[in-house]
């Protein structure tokens, strides 16, 4: 008797999770499939750790997830990176609304996901096809994802984890003077990194509001 296919669906919108589950169950051709659900970084991470003896075969991963700073997870990309380190055989299928080639670069570089679909191109049959393809140790990228992959080669923005933390804490209203409480860097170093971020986003003389607007637009916070 073969082991069941173990899936974990991670998205902060319950209706989307239900839609993914229904798509898999409706298209399934008598394969034994076990599906778990998670709606936040913390919930998903707990389920992944609990399944240590029987790791998930595939994780459906949204990128824009509620942050869990207490465990160092600020979005789905961080969660995917943790999963990749702990369970390298688990395949990651990114399912996201993000369609910006700059953001795409970071996801591809950090996670190297086996699958990538933009949510606007997902259909029940395509989602199930992605699962079947990943089961066969192949890669599955949607048309929009492939197009973005070609674009990300030129003028790609990639920022380090500590820079994303700076953007995150500023985005939730923390003052610059308080950031050393959360980030193990001196204030001058944090200031220099913020100036560098403004250069990266093309607004060297811009203010924090402009920086956060562009960072959110490109999916970094």
mmCIF file of N, CA and C in Angstrom, residues 39-179:
data_model
loop_
_atom_site.group_PDB
_atom_site.id
_atom_site.type_symbol
_atom_site.label_atom_id
_atom_site.label_comp_id
_atom_site.label_asym_id
_atom_site.label_seq_id
_atom_site.Cartn_x
_atom_site.Cartn_y
_atom_site.Cartn_z
ATOM 1 N N UNK A 39 -3.557 29.203 8.032
ATOM 2 C CA UNK A 39 -3.981 30.542 7.620
ATOM 3 C C UNK A 39 -2.996 31.646 8.024
ATOM 4 N N UNK A 40 -1.855 31.268 8.559
ATOM 5 C CA UNK A 40 -0.846 32.252 8.957
ATOM 6 C C UNK A 40 0.522 31.582 8.973
ATOM 7 N N UNK A 41 1.568 32.394 9.046
ATOM 8 C CA UNK A 41 2.926 31.853 9.133
ATOM 9 C C UNK A 41 3.075 30.964 10.360
ATOM 10 N N UNK A 42 2.570 31.447 11.505
ATOM 11 C CA UNK A 42 2.733 30.709 12.756
ATOM 12 C C UNK A 42 1.998 29.377 12.709
ATOM 13 N N UNK A 43 0.771 29.395 12.234
ATOM 14 C CA UNK A 43 -0.032 28.172 12.143
ATOM 15 C C UNK A 43 0.624 27.165 11.207
ATOM 16 N N UNK A 44 1.085 27.647 10.060
ATOM 17 C CA UNK A 44 1.712 26.752 9.081
ATOM 18 C C UNK A 44 3.017 26.173 9.618
ATOM 19 N N UNK A 45 3.804 26.994 10.268
ATOM 20 C CA UNK A 45 5.089 26.535 10.798
ATOM 21 C C UNK A 45 4.884 25.466 11.865
ATOM 22 N N UNK A 46 3.873 25.663 12.698
ATOM 23 C CA UNK A 46 3.570 24.669 13.733
ATOM 24 C C UNK A 46 3.169 23.338 13.106
ATOM 25 N N UNK A 47 2.372 23.388 12.042
ATOM 26 C CA UNK A 47 1.939 22.159 11.379
ATOM 27 C C UNK A 47 3.118 21.455 10.694
ATOM 28 N N UNK A 48 4.005 22.240 10.104
ATOM 29 C CA UNK A 48 5.179 21.663 9.447
ATOM 30 C C UNK A 48 6.061 20.947 10.464
ATOM 31 N N UNK A 49 6.274 21.573 11.613
ATOM 32 C CA UNK A 49 7.102 20.955 12.652
ATOM 33 C C UNK A 49 6.435 19.705 13.217
ATOM 34 N N UNK A 50 5.132 19.756 13.376
ATOM 35 C CA UNK A 50 4.398 18.614 13.909
ATOM 36 C C UNK A 50 4.480 17.416 12.966
ATOM 37 N N UNK A 51 4.599 17.705 11.680
ATOM 38 C CA UNK A 51 4.646 16.635 10.667
ATOM 39 C C UNK A 51 6.071 16.193 10.363
ATOM 40 N N UNK A 52 6.983 16.413 11.301
ATOM 41 C CA UNK A 52 8.403 16.142 11.054
ATOM 42 C C UNK A 52 8.665 14.700 10.631
ATOM 43 N N UNK A 53 7.967 13.735 11.249
ATOM 44 C CA UNK A 53 8.211 12.329 10.932
ATOM 45 C C UNK A 53 7.617 11.935 9.580
ATOM 46 N N UNK A 54 6.580 12.655 9.167
ATOM 47 C CA UNK A 54 5.972 12.428 7.851
ATOM 48 C C UNK A 54 5.805 13.777 7.172
ATOM 49 N N UNK A 55 6.888 14.333 6.646
ATOM 50 C CA UNK A 55 6.833 15.676 6.059
ATOM 51 C C UNK A 55 5.827 15.768 4.914
ATOM 52 N N UNK A 56 5.326 16.962 4.723
ATOM 53 C CA UNK A 56 4.406 17.189 3.606
ATOM 54 C C UNK A 56 5.136 16.982 2.274
ATOM 55 N N UNK A 57 4.406 16.439 1.312
ATOM 56 C CA UNK A 57 4.978 16.262 -0.020
ATOM 57 C C UNK A 57 4.997 17.589 -0.773
ATOM 58 N N UNK A 58 3.900 18.342 -0.635
ATOM 59 C CA UNK A 58 3.778 19.621 -1.332
ATOM 60 C C UNK A 58 3.146 20.644 -0.388
ATOM 61 N N UNK A 59 3.694 21.851 -0.380
ATOM 62 C CA UNK A 59 3.099 22.960 0.362
ATOM 63 C C UNK A 59 2.628 24.019 -0.635
ATOM 64 N N UNK A 60 1.329 24.328 -0.594
ATOM 65 C CA UNK A 60 0.780 25.432 -1.377
ATOM 66 C C UNK A 60 1.072 26.698 -0.574
ATOM 67 N N UNK A 61 1.854 27.604 -1.106
ATOM 68 C CA UNK A 61 2.347 28.731 -0.306
ATOM 69 C C UNK A 61 1.962 30.087 -0.889
ATOM 70 N N UNK A 62 1.149 30.829 -0.133
ATOM 71 C CA UNK A 62 0.891 32.228 -0.459
ATOM 72 C C UNK A 62 2.057 33.054 0.090
ATOM 73 N N UNK A 63 2.365 34.170 -0.535
ATOM 74 C CA UNK A 63 3.482 35.006 -0.081
ATOM 75 C C UNK A 63 3.019 36.067 0.906
ATOM 76 N N UNK A 64 1.873 36.677 0.655
ATOM 77 C CA UNK A 64 1.368 37.728 1.539
ATOM 78 C C UNK A 64 0.591 37.110 2.696
ATOM 79 N N UNK A 65 1.322 36.703 3.727
ATOM 80 C CA UNK A 65 0.722 36.106 4.920
ATOM 81 C C UNK A 65 0.934 37.019 6.116
ATOM 82 N N UNK A 66 0.046 36.951 7.115
ATOM 83 C CA UNK A 66 0.265 37.734 8.342
ATOM 84 C C UNK A 66 1.605 37.372 8.975
ATOM 85 N N UNK A 67 2.334 38.395 9.388
ATOM 86 C CA UNK A 67 3.671 38.179 9.948
ATOM 87 C C UNK A 67 3.610 37.606 11.358
ATOM 88 N N UNK A 68 4.664 36.904 11.735
ATOM 89 C CA UNK A 68 4.855 36.392 13.094
ATOM 90 C C UNK A 68 6.280 36.742 13.523
ATOM 91 N N UNK A 69 6.516 38.012 13.896
ATOM 92 C CA UNK A 69 7.879 38.450 14.241
ATOM 93 C C UNK A 69 8.494 37.667 15.387
ATOM 94 N N UNK A 70 7.653 37.140 16.285
ATOM 95 C CA UNK A 70 8.181 36.423 17.443
ATOM 96 C C UNK A 70 8.940 35.156 17.054
ATOM 97 N N UNK A 71 8.652 34.614 15.872
ATOM 98 C CA UNK A 71 9.377 33.428 15.416
ATOM 99 C C UNK A 71 10.169 33.725 14.134
ATOM 100 N N UNK A 72 10.349 35.019 13.843
ATOM 101 C CA UNK A 72 11.182 35.421 12.718
ATOM 102 C C UNK A 72 10.586 35.182 11.351
ATOM 103 N N UNK A 73 9.255 35.153 11.267
ATOM 104 C CA UNK A 73 8.588 34.940 9.979
ATOM 105 C C UNK A 73 7.774 36.188 9.643
ATOM 106 N N UNK A 74 8.167 36.871 8.576
ATOM 107 C CA UNK A 74 7.530 38.135 8.237
ATOM 108 C C UNK A 74 6.609 38.025 7.015
ATOM 109 N N UNK A 75 6.688 36.933 6.298
ATOM 110 C CA UNK A 75 5.804 36.699 5.152
ATOM 111 C C UNK A 75 5.957 35.254 4.700
ATOM 112 N N UNK A 76 5.249 34.911 3.640
ATOM 113 C CA UNK A 76 5.306 33.540 3.147
ATOM 114 C C UNK A 76 6.667 33.137 2.616
ATOM 115 N N UNK A 77 7.429 34.110 2.128
ATOM 116 C CA UNK A 77 8.776 33.797 1.634
ATOM 117 C C UNK A 77 9.653 33.295 2.778
ATOM 118 N N UNK A 78 9.563 33.955 3.933
ATOM 119 C CA UNK A 78 10.331 33.504 5.099
ATOM 120 C C UNK A 78 9.914 32.097 5.504
ATOM 121 N N UNK A 79 8.602 31.858 5.496
ATOM 122 C CA UNK A 79 8.094 30.532 5.843
ATOM 123 C C UNK A 79 8.618 29.481 4.869
ATOM 124 N N UNK A 80 8.566 29.799 3.592
ATOM 125 C CA UNK A 80 9.069 28.859 2.589
ATOM 126 C C UNK A 80 10.545 28.555 2.764
ATOM 127 N N UNK A 81 11.307 29.568 3.145
ATOM 128 C CA UNK A 81 12.736 29.377 3.369
ATOM 129 C C UNK A 81 12.975 28.429 4.541
ATOM 130 N N UNK A 82 12.179 28.567 5.596
ATOM 131 C CA UNK A 82 12.288 27.666 6.752
ATOM 132 C C UNK A 82 11.957 26.233 6.344
ATOM 133 N N UNK A 83 10.885 26.089 5.586
ATOM 134 C CA UNK A 83 10.476 24.757 5.140
ATOM 135 C C UNK A 83 11.562 24.132 4.277
ATOM 136 N N UNK A 84 12.136 24.942 3.391
ATOM 137 C CA UNK A 84 13.178 24.455 2.497
ATOM 138 C C UNK A 84 14.388 23.943 3.278
ATOM 139 N N UNK A 85 14.754 24.647 4.351
ATOM 140 C CA UNK A 85 15.910 24.238 5.155
ATOM 141 C C UNK A 85 15.620 22.983 5.966
ATOM 142 N N UNK A 86 14.410 22.913 6.543
ATOM 143 C CA UNK A 86 14.064 21.782 7.403
ATOM 144 C C UNK A 86 13.741 20.525 6.615
ATOM 145 N N UNK A 87 13.028 20.697 5.505
ATOM 146 C CA UNK A 87 12.548 19.543 4.735
ATOM 147 C C UNK A 87 12.825 19.762 3.241
ATOM 148 N N UNK A 88 14.062 19.559 2.828
ATOM 149 C CA UNK A 88 14.446 19.846 1.437
ATOM 150 C C UNK A 88 13.702 19.020 0.389
ATOM 151 N N UNK A 89 13.110 17.898 0.810
ATOM 152 C CA UNK A 89 12.374 17.080 -0.159
ATOM 153 C C UNK A 89 10.938 17.566 -0.364
ATOM 154 N N UNK A 90 10.464 18.418 0.530
ATOM 155 C CA UNK A 90 9.117 18.969 0.377
ATOM 156 C C UNK A 90 9.100 19.955 -0.779
ATOM 157 N N UNK A 91 8.148 19.801 -1.678
ATOM 158 C CA UNK A 91 8.056 20.676 -2.839
ATOM 159 C C UNK A 91 7.183 21.883 -2.500
ATOM 160 N N UNK A 92 7.593 23.043 -2.981
ATOM 161 C CA UNK A 92 6.875 24.283 -2.704
ATOM 162 C C UNK A 92 6.208 24.778 -3.978
ATOM 163 N N UNK A 93 4.897 24.972 -3.885
ATOM 164 C CA UNK A 93 4.115 25.525 -4.987
ATOM 165 C C UNK A 93 3.651 26.918 -4.560
ATOM 166 N N UNK A 94 4.276 27.953 -5.101
ATOM 167 C CA UNK A 94 3.909 29.326 -4.768
ATOM 168 C C UNK A 94 2.652 29.712 -5.539
ATOM 169 N N UNK A 95 1.663 30.214 -4.812
ATOM 170 C CA UNK A 95 0.409 30.682 -5.402
ATOM 171 C C UNK A 95 0.196 32.104 -4.883
ATOM 172 N N UNK A 96 0.347 33.094 -5.742
ATOM 173 C CA UNK A 96 0.379 34.471 -5.251
ATOM 174 C C UNK A 96 -0.324 35.440 -6.188
ATOM 175 N N UNK A 97 -0.769 36.559 -5.609
ATOM 176 C CA UNK A 97 -1.310 37.652 -6.417
ATOM 177 C C UNK A 97 -0.188 38.509 -6.993
ATOM 178 N N UNK A 98 1.002 38.415 -6.430
ATOM 179 C CA UNK A 98 2.118 39.247 -6.871
ATOM 180 C C UNK A 98 2.447 38.969 -8.333
ATOM 181 N N UNK A 99 2.607 40.042 -9.097
ATOM 182 C CA UNK A 99 2.943 39.875 -10.516
ATOM 183 C C UNK A 99 4.000 40.898 -10.911
ATOM 184 N N UNK A 100 4.925 41.141 -9.997
ATOM 185 C CA UNK A 100 5.981 42.118 -10.230
ATOM 186 C C UNK A 100 7.311 41.388 -10.390
ATOM 187 N N UNK A 101 8.029 41.662 -11.469
ATOM 188 C CA UNK A 101 9.233 40.879 -11.737
ATOM 189 C C UNK A 101 10.342 41.152 -10.728
ATOM 190 N N UNK A 102 10.320 42.321 -10.065
ATOM 191 C CA UNK A 102 11.319 42.596 -9.038
ATOM 192 C C UNK A 102 11.125 41.668 -7.836
ATOM 193 N N UNK A 103 9.880 41.571 -7.397
ATOM 194 C CA UNK A 103 9.578 40.703 -6.254
ATOM 195 C C UNK A 103 9.818 39.243 -6.609
ATOM 196 N N UNK A 104 9.507 38.922 -7.846
ATOM 197 C CA UNK A 104 9.682 37.562 -8.338
ATOM 198 C C UNK A 104 11.134 37.111 -8.192
ATOM 199 N N UNK A 105 12.046 38.026 -8.447
ATOM 200 C CA UNK A 105 13.468 37.703 -8.374
ATOM 201 C C UNK A 105 13.845 37.190 -6.997
ATOM 202 N N UNK A 106 13.381 37.878 -5.955
ATOM 203 C CA UNK A 106 13.705 37.451 -4.598
ATOM 204 C C UNK A 106 13.129 36.092 -4.264
ATOM 205 N N UNK A 107 11.889 35.853 -4.674
ATOM 206 C CA UNK A 107 11.238 34.568 -4.394
ATOM 207 C C UNK A 107 11.979 33.434 -5.093
ATOM 208 N N UNK A 108 12.326 33.638 -6.346
ATOM 209 C CA UNK A 108 13.036 32.603 -7.099
ATOM 210 C C UNK A 108 14.417 32.333 -6.516
ATOM 211 N N UNK A 109 15.104 33.400 -6.132
ATOM 212 C CA UNK A 109 16.461 33.247 -5.616
ATOM 213 C C UNK A 109 16.462 32.582 -4.249
ATOM 214 N N UNK A 110 15.532 32.987 -3.367
ATOM 215 C CA UNK A 110 15.529 32.483 -1.993
ATOM 216 C C UNK A 110 14.897 31.098 -1.859
ATOM 217 N N UNK A 111 13.858 30.842 -2.632
ATOM 218 C CA UNK A 111 13.098 29.598 -2.447
ATOM 219 C C UNK A 111 13.346 28.551 -3.522
ATOM 220 N N UNK A 112 13.633 28.982 -4.742
ATOM 221 C CA UNK A 112 13.704 28.049 -5.876
ATOM 222 C C UNK A 112 12.507 27.101 -5.854
ATOM 223 N N UNK A 113 11.289 27.639 -5.876
ATOM 224 C CA UNK A 113 10.107 26.783 -5.774
ATOM 225 C C UNK A 113 9.952 25.859 -6.976
ATOM 226 N N UNK A 114 9.431 24.676 -6.721
ATOM 227 C CA UNK A 114 9.194 23.723 -7.812
ATOM 228 C C UNK A 114 8.009 24.146 -8.674
ATOM 229 N N UNK A 115 7.106 24.946 -8.092
ATOM 230 C CA UNK A 115 5.945 25.406 -8.835
ATOM 231 C C UNK A 115 5.643 26.858 -8.545
ATOM 232 N N UNK A 116 5.075 27.555 -9.531
ATOM 233 C CA UNK A 116 4.751 28.976 -9.349
ATOM 234 C C UNK A 116 3.557 29.320 -10.227
ATOM 235 N N UNK A 117 2.492 29.788 -9.591
ATOM 236 C CA UNK A 117 1.300 30.209 -10.326
ATOM 237 C C UNK A 117 0.828 31.556 -9.797
ATOM 238 N N UNK A 118 0.495 32.465 -10.707
ATOM 239 C CA UNK A 118 -0.170 33.705 -10.339
ATOM 240 C C UNK A 118 -1.652 33.371 -10.139
ATOM 241 N N UNK A 119 -2.242 33.861 -9.067
ATOM 242 C CA UNK A 119 -3.600 33.443 -8.714
ATOM 243 C C UNK A 119 -4.617 33.713 -9.824
ATOM 244 N N UNK A 120 -4.411 34.780 -10.582
ATOM 245 C CA UNK A 120 -5.375 35.115 -11.628
ATOM 246 C C UNK A 120 -5.421 34.079 -12.747
ATOM 247 N N UNK A 121 -4.401 33.220 -12.845
ATOM 248 C CA UNK A 121 -4.388 32.212 -13.909
ATOM 249 C C UNK A 121 -4.720 30.810 -13.393
ATOM 250 N N UNK A 122 -5.078 30.703 -12.110
ATOM 251 C CA UNK A 122 -5.372 29.385 -11.540
ATOM 252 C C UNK A 122 -6.774 28.934 -11.922
ATOM 253 N N UNK A 123 -6.861 27.710 -12.397
ATOM 254 C CA UNK A 123 -8.143 27.037 -12.605
ATOM 255 C C UNK A 123 -8.074 25.707 -11.863
ATOM 256 N N UNK A 124 -9.229 25.091 -11.551
ATOM 257 C CA UNK A 124 -9.184 23.798 -10.856
ATOM 258 C C UNK A 124 -8.334 22.758 -11.565
ATOM 259 N N UNK A 125 -8.473 22.663 -12.872
ATOM 260 C CA UNK A 125 -7.709 21.651 -13.607
ATOM 261 C C UNK A 125 -6.217 21.986 -13.625
ATOM 262 N N UNK A 126 -5.906 23.281 -13.741
ATOM 263 C CA UNK A 126 -4.494 23.676 -13.766
ATOM 264 C C UNK A 126 -3.828 23.424 -12.412
ATOM 265 N N UNK A 127 -4.565 23.664 -11.340
ATOM 266 C CA UNK A 127 -4.009 23.424 -10.009
ATOM 267 C C UNK A 127 -3.717 21.940 -9.806
ATOM 268 N N UNK A 128 -4.641 21.109 -10.217
ATOM 269 C CA UNK A 128 -4.436 19.669 -10.071
ATOM 270 C C UNK A 128 -3.305 19.189 -10.983
ATOM 271 N N UNK A 129 -3.222 19.780 -12.166
ATOM 272 C CA UNK A 129 -2.125 19.448 -13.075
ATOM 273 C C UNK A 129 -0.781 19.797 -12.439
ATOM 274 N N UNK A 130 -0.727 20.913 -11.729
ATOM 275 C CA UNK A 130 0.506 21.316 -11.043
ATOM 276 C C UNK A 130 0.895 20.286 -9.991
ATOM 277 N N UNK A 131 -0.093 19.813 -9.233
ATOM 278 C CA UNK A 131 0.171 18.801 -8.207
ATOM 279 C C UNK A 131 0.708 17.525 -8.844
ATOM 280 N N UNK A 132 0.086 17.078 -9.905
ATOM 281 C CA UNK A 132 0.548 15.862 -10.584
ATOM 282 C C UNK A 132 1.965 16.023 -11.128
ATOM 283 N N UNK A 133 2.252 17.196 -11.693
ATOM 284 C CA UNK A 133 3.579 17.456 -12.252
ATOM 285 C C UNK A 133 4.635 17.442 -11.160
ATOM 286 N N UNK A 134 4.351 18.082 -10.035
ATOM 287 C CA UNK A 134 5.302 18.106 -8.924
ATOM 288 C C UNK A 134 5.517 16.715 -8.348
ATOM 289 N N UNK A 135 4.490 15.893 -8.356
ATOM 290 C CA UNK A 135 4.638 14.508 -7.891
ATOM 291 C C UNK A 135 5.648 13.731 -8.722
ATOM 292 N N UNK A 136 5.756 14.108 -9.985
ATOM 293 C CA UNK A 136 6.661 13.414 -10.901
ATOM 294 C C UNK A 136 8.052 14.037 -10.911
ATOM 295 N N UNK A 137 8.332 14.826 -9.862
ATOM 296 C CA UNK A 137 9.646 15.475 -9.713
ATOM 297 C C UNK A 137 9.976 16.409 -10.864
ATOM 298 N N UNK A 138 8.936 17.023 -11.426
ATOM 299 C CA UNK A 138 9.127 18.002 -12.484
ATOM 300 C C UNK A 138 8.718 19.381 -11.955
ATOM 301 N N UNK A 139 9.007 20.428 -12.710
ATOM 302 C CA UNK A 139 8.647 21.784 -12.318
ATOM 303 C C UNK A 139 7.374 22.217 -13.032
ATOM 304 N N UNK A 140 6.595 23.084 -12.364
ATOM 305 C CA UNK A 140 5.364 23.578 -12.979
ATOM 306 C C UNK A 140 5.273 25.090 -12.786
ATOM 307 N N UNK A 141 5.396 25.829 -13.894
ATOM 308 C CA UNK A 141 5.288 27.278 -13.861
ATOM 309 C C UNK A 141 4.209 27.714 -14.860
ATOM 310 N N UNK A 142 3.310 28.578 -14.387
ATOM 311 C CA UNK A 142 2.272 29.091 -15.266
ATOM 312 C C UNK A 142 2.835 30.060 -16.289
ATOM 313 N N UNK A 143 2.002 30.423 -17.264
ATOM 314 C CA UNK A 143 2.461 31.297 -18.348
ATOM 315 C C UNK A 143 2.923 32.651 -17.818
ATOM 316 N N UNK A 144 2.160 33.225 -16.896
ATOM 317 C CA UNK A 144 2.532 34.540 -16.363
ATOM 318 C C UNK A 144 3.820 34.440 -15.554
ATOM 319 N N UNK A 145 3.960 33.360 -14.811
ATOM 320 C CA UNK A 145 5.177 33.171 -14.025
ATOM 321 C C UNK A 145 6.393 33.037 -14.950
ATOM 322 N N UNK A 146 6.236 32.287 -16.036
ATOM 323 C CA UNK A 146 7.342 32.137 -16.996
ATOM 324 C C UNK A 146 7.713 33.484 -17.614
ATOM 325 N N UNK A 147 6.690 34.287 -17.920
ATOM 326 C CA UNK A 147 6.941 35.600 -18.498
ATOM 327 C C UNK A 147 7.683 36.494 -17.507
ATOM 328 N N UNK A 148 7.263 36.439 -16.255
ATOM 329 C CA UNK A 148 7.924 37.237 -15.224
ATOM 330 C C UNK A 148 9.352 36.758 -14.984
ATOM 331 N N UNK A 149 9.567 35.463 -15.104
ATOM 332 C CA UNK A 149 10.918 34.919 -14.935
ATOM 333 C C UNK A 149 11.868 35.513 -15.968
ATOM 334 N N UNK A 150 11.378 35.681 -17.186
ATOM 335 C CA UNK A 150 12.229 36.267 -18.227
ATOM 336 C C UNK A 150 12.527 37.727 -17.924
ATOM 337 N N UNK A 151 11.531 38.424 -17.364
ATOM 338 C CA UNK A 151 11.702 39.848 -17.080
ATOM 339 C C UNK A 151 12.605 40.099 -15.882
ATOM 340 N N UNK A 152 12.617 39.163 -14.932
ATOM 341 C CA UNK A 152 13.339 39.435 -13.690
ATOM 342 C C UNK A 152 14.852 39.460 -13.879
ATOM 343 N N UNK A 153 15.308 38.938 -15.007
ATOM 344 C CA UNK A 153 16.747 38.888 -15.261
ATOM 345 C C UNK A 153 17.331 40.305 -15.343
ATOM 346 N N UNK A 154 16.539 41.221 -15.936
ATOM 347 C CA UNK A 154 17.029 42.590 -16.086
ATOM 348 C C UNK A 154 16.445 43.493 -15.002
ATOM 349 N N UNK A 155 17.280 44.354 -14.456
ATOM 350 C CA UNK A 155 16.860 45.359 -13.480
ATOM 351 C C UNK A 155 16.150 44.771 -12.277
ATOM 352 N N UNK A 156 16.601 43.624 -11.813
ATOM 353 C CA UNK A 156 15.939 42.965 -10.685
ATOM 354 C C UNK A 156 16.354 43.605 -9.370
ATOM 355 N N UNK A 157 15.375 43.724 -8.486
ATOM 356 C CA UNK A 157 15.633 44.232 -7.140
ATOM 357 C C UNK A 157 15.700 43.047 -6.197
ATOM 358 N N UNK A 158 16.771 42.998 -5.425
ATOM 359 C CA UNK A 158 16.854 41.970 -4.387
ATOM 360 C C UNK A 158 17.374 42.629 -3.119
ATOM 361 N N UNK A 159 16.632 42.495 -2.034
ATOM 362 C CA UNK A 159 17.048 43.097 -0.778
ATOM 363 C C UNK A 159 17.233 42.006 0.269
ATOM 364 N N UNK A 160 18.100 42.281 1.224
ATOM 365 C CA UNK A 160 18.432 41.291 2.224
ATOM 366 C C UNK A 160 17.343 41.187 3.292
ATOM 367 N N UNK A 161 17.410 40.111 4.072
ATOM 368 C CA UNK A 161 16.403 39.855 5.096
ATOM 369 C C UNK A 161 16.321 40.999 6.097
ATOM 370 N N UNK A 162 17.452 41.532 6.515
ATOM 371 C CA UNK A 162 17.425 42.609 7.507
ATOM 372 C C UNK A 162 16.762 43.857 6.937
ATOM 373 N N UNK A 163 16.917 44.094 5.628
ATOM 374 C CA UNK A 163 16.254 45.238 4.997
ATOM 375 C C UNK A 163 14.740 45.052 4.985
ATOM 376 N N UNK A 164 14.301 43.836 4.764
ATOM 377 C CA UNK A 164 12.861 43.555 4.792
ATOM 378 C C UNK A 164 12.295 43.759 6.193
ATOM 379 N N UNK A 165 13.109 43.468 7.203
ATOM 380 C CA UNK A 165 12.662 43.695 8.576
ATOM 381 C C UNK A 165 12.519 45.188 8.857
ATOM 382 N N UNK A 166 13.450 45.973 8.349
ATOM 383 C CA UNK A 166 13.344 47.424 8.512
ATOM 384 C C UNK A 166 12.052 47.929 7.883
ATOM 385 N N UNK A 167 11.780 47.475 6.658
ATOM 386 C CA UNK A 167 10.553 47.887 5.973
ATOM 387 C C UNK A 167 9.317 47.425 6.738
ATOM 388 N N UNK A 168 9.359 46.213 7.262
ATOM 389 C CA UNK A 168 8.206 45.676 7.986
ATOM 390 C C UNK A 168 7.887 46.525 9.211
ATOM 391 N N UNK A 169 8.886 46.785 10.036
ATOM 392 C CA UNK A 169 8.627 47.523 11.273
ATOM 393 C C UNK A 169 8.202 48.964 10.996
ATOM 394 N N UNK A 170 8.748 49.571 9.956
ATOM 395 C CA UNK A 170 8.285 50.903 9.580
ATOM 396 C C UNK A 170 6.841 50.857 9.094
ATOM 397 N N UNK A 171 6.495 49.780 8.383
ATOM 398 C CA UNK A 171 5.146 49.676 7.820
ATOM 399 C C UNK A 171 4.074 49.514 8.893
ATOM 400 N N UNK A 172 4.439 48.989 10.063
ATOM 401 C CA UNK A 172 3.445 48.816 11.136
ATOM 402 C C UNK A 172 3.487 49.973 12.129
ATOM 403 N N UNK A 173 4.221 51.040 11.760
ATOM 404 C CA UNK A 173 4.175 52.254 12.547
ATOM 405 C C UNK A 173 5.274 52.452 13.569
ATOM 406 N N UNK A 174 6.266 51.573 13.594
ATOM 407 C CA UNK A 174 7.367 51.746 14.544
ATOM 408 C C UNK A 174 8.234 52.934 14.115
ATOM 409 N N UNK A 175 8.753 53.661 15.109
ATOM 410 C CA UNK A 175 9.628 54.804 14.828
ATOM 411 C C UNK A 175 11.053 54.315 14.563
ATOM 412 N N UNK A 176 11.768 55.071 13.752
ATOM 413 C CA UNK A 176 13.159 54.710 13.450
ATOM 414 C C UNK A 176 13.976 54.551 14.723
ATOM 415 N N UNK A 177 13.775 55.441 15.691
ATOM 416 C CA UNK A 177 14.570 55.409 16.911
ATOM 417 C C UNK A 177 14.350 54.135 17.721
ATOM 418 N N UNK A 178 13.233 53.437 17.449
ATOM 419 C CA UNK A 178 12.912 52.221 18.199
ATOM 420 C C UNK A 178 13.347 50.944 17.486
ATOM 421 N N UNK A 179 13.792 51.048 16.246
ATOM 422 C CA UNK A 179 14.116 49.845 15.487
ATOM 423 C C UNK A 179 15.247 49.009 16.089
#
